[in-house]
């Protein structure tokens, strides 16, 4: 009986050990198989007409699998088709990017709809490998004076516009995302039933948080509320990193730091973000600054050449 008891005890511990090993292997597999997705914004779209091979090669080298490409009327559809086909061949998605600060206003709703229709029409006349996968809207009304005195009414108009835009985009079969500041969780949605960030996340498929800091820990800390909200809603969140010269403070950007520093801090974001099902990856703002930094080229900015973010640290 004693021998049988010892054998039973050993068998019990053997089963526990096997279960533990299986759980450990599962965890290790999940850890090591975790893909680190990167995205980047490309504002000066004219460069795709002559630099498509370089853009795709650089993006692939940096691990980028999503490009937010601003749509400009000056660039012919043929150039978009060539660029997107090359990106598709390299397993990189291209999302149409656009937006203006005043698009949040009721009277500008039609401009947002016209942009979505422009992308829909382009896709319908293009081959499958030449189509935009989605749309990203970058609307930042807090750059305008009206925000200071009429914030509640601006939020209400902005929400109504976003409802219309997301419905139109999804009807066109487009993946809809929005670039938003990290502090939207400190604002209430129109009606005050939830945070404004939660409301926005619930309407879009994904958001890109402009959590611009020179620390991976801080970037994550500024985004964790939105990540938690997106976890709950089953949506995706990109955490943004700034590499351009913002003129808003060196702590907001990696502009004056070695590229290796940004890589190290991005790695921290990946490690911290991995605990969230909503974490989509890191989005670097922007391609031109990234390419110049990586290749030791001084970034020469021309007036009006590219969109510059504003008030990313505003609370």
Short mmCIF file of C-alpha atoms in Angstrom, two decimals, residues 12-299:
data_model
loop_
_atom_site.label_atom_id
_atom_site.label_comp_id
_atom_site.label_asym_id
_atom_site.label_seq_id
_atom_site.Cartn_x
_atom_site.Cartn_y
_atom_site.Cartn_z
CA UNK A 12 0.54 13.18 -9.56
CA UNK A 13 3.69 15.33 -9.56
CA UNK A 14 4.62 14.03 -12.99
CA UNK A 15 1.25 15.22 -14.34
CA UNK A 16 1.71 18.60 -12.67
CA UNK A 17 5.18 18.88 -14.20
CA UNK A 18 3.88 18.00 -17.66
CA UNK A 19 1.06 20.56 -17.41
CA UNK A 20 3.52 23.20 -16.20
CA UNK A 21 5.88 22.46 -19.11
CA UNK A 22 3.03 22.68 -21.60
CA UNK A 23 1.94 26.03 -20.19
CA UNK A 24 5.52 27.28 -20.23
CA UNK A 25 6.00 26.18 -23.84
CA UNK A 26 2.75 27.86 -24.81
CA UNK A 27 3.85 31.09 -23.15
CA UNK A 28 7.30 30.93 -24.75
CA UNK A 29 5.79 30.26 -28.16
CA UNK A 30 3.47 33.24 -27.77
CA UNK A 31 6.37 35.42 -26.58
CA UNK A 32 8.79 34.53 -29.35
CA UNK A 33 6.17 34.45 -32.11
CA UNK A 34 4.91 37.94 -31.23
CA UNK A 35 5.27 40.04 -34.35
CA UNK A 36 6.46 43.61 -34.04
CA UNK A 37 4.39 45.63 -36.48
CA UNK A 38 5.44 49.11 -37.54
CA UNK A 39 3.71 51.84 -39.52
CA UNK A 40 4.77 55.23 -40.82
CA UNK A 41 3.12 58.38 -42.12
CA UNK A 42 4.15 59.69 -45.55
CA UNK A 43 3.00 63.27 -46.17
CA UNK A 44 4.97 64.44 -49.20
CA UNK A 45 3.24 62.09 -51.62
CA UNK A 46 4.92 63.59 -54.68
CA UNK A 47 8.05 61.54 -53.90
CA UNK A 48 6.31 58.28 -54.83
CA UNK A 49 6.50 59.31 -58.49
CA UNK A 50 10.29 58.96 -58.50
CA UNK A 51 11.22 57.15 -55.29
CA UNK A 52 8.88 54.17 -55.05
CA UNK A 53 11.67 51.51 -55.03
CA UNK A 54 13.59 53.41 -52.31
CA UNK A 55 10.49 53.95 -50.16
CA UNK A 56 9.47 50.30 -50.34
CA UNK A 57 13.01 49.02 -49.72
CA UNK A 58 13.49 51.31 -46.71
CA UNK A 59 10.09 50.43 -45.26
CA UNK A 60 10.78 46.73 -45.62
CA UNK A 61 14.21 47.12 -44.04
CA UNK A 62 12.72 48.92 -41.03
CA UNK A 63 9.96 46.34 -40.54
CA UNK A 64 7.15 48.63 -41.69
CA UNK A 65 4.03 46.80 -42.87
CA UNK A 66 1.62 49.75 -43.00
CA UNK A 67 2.06 53.12 -44.70
CA UNK A 68 -0.38 55.98 -44.12
CA UNK A 69 -0.05 57.84 -47.44
CA UNK A 70 -1.56 61.27 -47.88
CA UNK A 71 -3.73 61.49 -50.98
CA UNK A 72 -2.97 64.56 -53.08
CA UNK A 73 -4.78 65.60 -56.26
CA UNK A 74 -1.48 66.65 -57.84
CA UNK A 75 -0.34 63.01 -57.87
CA UNK A 76 -1.91 61.01 -60.74
CA UNK A 77 -3.76 57.77 -60.05
CA UNK A 78 -1.19 55.90 -62.13
CA UNK A 79 1.48 56.80 -59.54
CA UNK A 80 -0.71 55.52 -56.68
CA UNK A 81 -1.35 52.28 -58.56
CA UNK A 82 2.34 51.70 -59.19
CA UNK A 83 3.27 52.51 -55.59
CA UNK A 84 0.54 50.40 -53.96
CA UNK A 85 1.27 47.46 -56.28
CA UNK A 86 4.93 47.59 -55.24
CA UNK A 87 3.94 47.84 -51.58
CA UNK A 88 1.49 44.94 -51.90
CA UNK A 89 4.21 42.82 -53.48
CA UNK A 90 6.38 43.60 -50.42
CA UNK A 91 3.50 42.70 -48.05
CA UNK A 92 3.00 46.33 -46.99
CA UNK A 93 -0.50 47.78 -46.66
CA UNK A 94 -1.17 51.33 -47.84
CA UNK A 95 -3.91 53.40 -46.21
CA UNK A 96 -5.13 56.69 -47.68
CA UNK A 97 -4.37 59.57 -45.33
CA UNK A 98 -6.00 62.99 -45.15
CA UNK A 99 -7.62 65.50 -42.86
CA UNK A 100 -7.69 69.13 -41.84
CA UNK A 101 -8.22 70.74 -38.45
CA UNK A 102 -11.52 72.32 -39.51
CA UNK A 103 -12.95 69.04 -40.79
CA UNK A 104 -14.33 68.65 -37.27
CA UNK A 105 -16.85 71.42 -38.02
CA UNK A 106 -20.34 70.60 -39.27
CA UNK A 107 -19.91 72.68 -42.42
CA UNK A 108 -16.80 70.69 -43.39
CA UNK A 109 -18.40 67.25 -43.15
CA UNK A 110 -18.84 67.11 -46.92
CA UNK A 111 -15.09 67.51 -47.47
CA UNK A 112 -14.41 64.40 -45.44
CA UNK A 113 -17.12 62.52 -47.34
CA UNK A 114 -15.68 63.70 -50.66
CA UNK A 115 -12.29 62.31 -49.67
CA UNK A 116 -13.78 58.94 -48.75
CA UNK A 117 -15.65 58.88 -52.06
CA UNK A 118 -12.42 59.73 -53.87
CA UNK A 119 -10.72 56.71 -52.35
CA UNK A 120 -13.74 54.47 -53.01
CA UNK A 121 -13.84 55.51 -56.67
CA UNK A 122 -10.10 55.02 -57.04
CA UNK A 123 -10.32 51.52 -55.56
CA UNK A 124 -13.25 50.56 -57.79
CA UNK A 125 -11.24 51.43 -60.90
CA UNK A 126 -8.02 49.77 -59.74
CA UNK A 127 -6.79 46.17 -59.64
CA UNK A 128 -6.94 44.39 -56.29
CA UNK A 129 -3.20 44.76 -55.66
CA UNK A 130 -3.39 48.51 -56.42
CA UNK A 131 -6.08 49.42 -53.89
CA UNK A 132 -5.90 51.28 -50.60
CA UNK A 133 -6.63 48.91 -47.69
CA UNK A 134 -8.17 51.64 -45.63
CA UNK A 135 -8.38 55.30 -44.68
CA UNK A 136 -6.78 57.21 -41.84
CA UNK A 137 -8.31 60.54 -40.86
CA UNK A 138 -6.12 63.09 -39.09
CA UNK A 139 -8.45 65.82 -37.83
CA UNK A 140 -7.05 68.07 -35.09
CA UNK A 141 -9.48 70.92 -34.27
CA UNK A 142 -7.63 71.72 -31.04
CA UNK A 143 -5.15 73.59 -33.26
CA UNK A 144 -7.85 76.20 -33.97
CA UNK A 145 -9.04 79.08 -31.81
CA UNK A 146 -12.61 77.81 -31.54
CA UNK A 147 -11.42 74.88 -29.42
CA UNK A 148 -10.55 77.12 -26.47
CA UNK A 149 -13.98 78.70 -26.10
CA UNK A 150 -16.36 76.16 -27.66
CA UNK A 151 -14.80 72.81 -26.89
CA UNK A 152 -18.06 71.01 -26.09
CA UNK A 153 -19.79 72.14 -29.27
CA UNK A 154 -16.73 71.29 -31.37
CA UNK A 155 -16.64 67.79 -29.87
CA UNK A 156 -20.34 67.33 -30.68
CA UNK A 157 -19.86 68.41 -34.30
CA UNK A 158 -16.70 66.33 -34.60
CA UNK A 159 -18.52 63.25 -33.32
CA UNK A 160 -21.38 63.70 -35.76
CA UNK A 161 -18.90 64.00 -38.62
CA UNK A 162 -17.01 60.89 -37.51
CA UNK A 163 -20.24 58.89 -37.37
CA UNK A 164 -21.03 59.81 -40.97
CA UNK A 165 -17.45 59.25 -42.19
CA UNK A 166 -17.00 55.84 -40.58
CA UNK A 167 -20.33 54.63 -41.95
CA UNK A 168 -19.35 55.77 -45.46
CA UNK A 169 -15.90 54.23 -45.18
CA UNK A 170 -17.12 50.87 -43.95
CA UNK A 171 -19.82 50.83 -46.66
CA UNK A 172 -16.97 51.22 -49.15
CA UNK A 173 -15.16 48.25 -47.61
CA UNK A 174 -12.36 50.37 -46.13
CA UNK A 175 -10.55 49.82 -42.83
CA UNK A 176 -11.13 53.06 -40.93
CA UNK A 177 -8.61 54.54 -38.51
CA UNK A 178 -7.99 57.93 -36.90
CA UNK A 179 -4.94 59.72 -35.54
CA UNK A 180 -5.78 61.16 -32.12
CA UNK A 181 -3.93 62.88 -29.25
CA UNK A 182 -3.32 60.86 -26.08
CA UNK A 183 -5.38 63.21 -23.91
CA UNK A 184 -8.81 62.45 -25.41
CA UNK A 185 -9.41 60.14 -22.45
CA UNK A 186 -9.49 63.30 -20.30
CA UNK A 187 -12.41 64.68 -22.30
CA UNK A 188 -16.04 63.59 -22.21
CA UNK A 189 -17.98 62.60 -25.30
CA UNK A 190 -20.99 64.67 -26.30
CA UNK A 191 -23.64 63.66 -23.78
CA UNK A 192 -21.02 62.85 -21.15
CA UNK A 193 -21.69 59.11 -20.99
CA UNK A 194 -18.12 58.00 -21.70
CA UNK A 195 -14.66 59.34 -22.38
CA UNK A 196 -14.22 60.93 -25.77
CA UNK A 197 -11.40 58.49 -26.55
CA UNK A 198 -13.66 55.49 -25.89
CA UNK A 199 -16.34 56.97 -28.14
CA UNK A 200 -13.82 57.51 -30.97
CA UNK A 201 -12.30 54.04 -30.58
CA UNK A 202 -15.76 52.46 -30.70
CA UNK A 203 -16.47 54.08 -34.10
CA UNK A 204 -13.20 53.28 -35.85
CA UNK A 205 -11.43 50.00 -36.53
CA UNK A 206 -8.21 51.44 -35.12
CA UNK A 207 -6.65 54.61 -33.76
CA UNK A 208 -3.08 55.90 -33.79
CA UNK A 209 -2.24 57.63 -30.52
CA UNK A 210 0.06 60.63 -30.92
CA UNK A 211 1.84 59.75 -27.69
CA UNK A 212 4.91 61.69 -28.66
CA UNK A 213 7.66 61.39 -26.05
CA UNK A 214 11.34 60.38 -26.15
CA UNK A 215 10.73 57.54 -23.68
CA UNK A 216 9.11 54.20 -24.49
CA UNK A 217 7.73 53.98 -20.96
CA UNK A 218 6.13 57.41 -21.25
CA UNK A 219 4.73 56.62 -24.70
CA UNK A 220 3.06 53.55 -23.26
CA UNK A 221 1.87 55.36 -20.12
CA UNK A 222 0.21 58.04 -22.26
CA UNK A 223 -1.56 55.34 -24.31
CA UNK A 224 -2.52 52.75 -21.71
CA UNK A 225 -6.02 54.13 -21.08
CA UNK A 226 -6.84 53.96 -24.78
CA UNK A 227 -5.27 50.50 -25.01
CA UNK A 228 -7.50 49.30 -22.16
CA UNK A 229 -10.58 50.82 -23.80
CA UNK A 230 -9.67 49.20 -27.13
CA UNK A 231 -9.06 45.86 -25.38
CA UNK A 232 -12.62 46.04 -24.10
CA UNK A 233 -14.05 47.12 -27.46
CA UNK A 234 -12.08 44.68 -29.62
CA UNK A 235 -10.33 47.46 -31.56
CA UNK A 236 -6.68 48.20 -32.44
CA UNK A 237 -4.28 50.91 -31.25
CA UNK A 238 -1.05 52.16 -32.80
CA UNK A 239 1.31 54.02 -30.47
CA UNK A 240 2.94 56.95 -32.27
CA UNK A 241 6.61 57.96 -32.08
CA UNK A 242 7.81 61.38 -33.25
CA UNK A 243 11.07 61.73 -35.18
CA UNK A 244 10.55 65.14 -36.78
CA UNK A 245 11.47 68.54 -35.32
CA UNK A 246 8.22 69.64 -33.67
CA UNK A 247 9.48 72.90 -32.09
CA UNK A 248 7.40 71.92 -29.05
CA UNK A 249 10.23 70.52 -26.92
CA UNK A 250 12.99 67.94 -27.29
CA UNK A 251 11.22 65.57 -24.89
CA UNK A 252 8.50 65.05 -27.53
CA UNK A 253 10.75 63.79 -30.30
CA UNK A 254 13.79 61.70 -31.18
CA UNK A 255 14.87 64.37 -33.67
CA UNK A 256 18.09 65.31 -31.85
CA UNK A 257 18.85 61.81 -30.58
CA UNK A 258 20.67 58.88 -32.23
CA UNK A 259 18.45 56.59 -34.28
CA UNK A 260 19.59 53.75 -32.01
CA UNK A 261 17.91 55.54 -29.10
CA UNK A 262 14.57 55.56 -30.88
CA UNK A 263 14.97 51.87 -31.71
CA UNK A 264 15.65 51.06 -28.05
CA UNK A 265 12.66 53.05 -26.84
CA UNK A 266 10.39 51.53 -29.50
CA UNK A 267 11.44 48.10 -28.25
CA UNK A 268 10.22 49.09 -24.78
CA UNK A 269 6.88 50.07 -26.30
CA UNK A 270 6.62 46.67 -27.98
CA UNK A 271 7.38 44.89 -24.70
CA UNK A 272 4.85 46.94 -22.73
CA UNK A 273 2.19 46.92 -25.43
CA UNK A 274 2.35 43.14 -25.87
CA UNK A 275 0.12 42.67 -22.81
CA UNK A 276 -2.78 44.28 -24.68
CA UNK A 277 -4.82 42.43 -27.31
CA UNK A 278 -5.50 45.82 -28.90
CA UNK A 279 -1.85 46.75 -29.45
CA UNK A 280 -1.25 47.07 -33.20
CA UNK A 281 2.35 48.28 -33.13
CA UNK A 282 4.38 51.49 -33.32
CA UNK A 283 3.74 54.20 -35.91
CA UNK A 284 6.67 56.51 -36.71
CA UNK A 285 6.03 60.12 -37.70
CA UNK A 286 7.15 60.47 -40.40
CA UNK A 287 8.82 58.65 -43.34
CA UNK A 288 10.86 61.62 -44.62
CA UNK A 289 12.37 62.30 -41.18
CA UNK A 290 12.99 58.59 -40.58
CA UNK A 291 14.73 58.08 -43.92
CA UNK A 292 16.87 61.20 -43.44
CA UNK A 293 17.83 60.22 -39.89
CA UNK A 294 18.68 56.65 -40.81
CA UNK A 295 20.86 57.80 -43.70
CA UNK A 296 22.50 60.77 -42.01
CA UNK A 297 20.82 63.30 -44.30
CA UNK A 298 19.82 66.72 -42.89
CA UNK A 299 16.05 67.08 -43.18
#
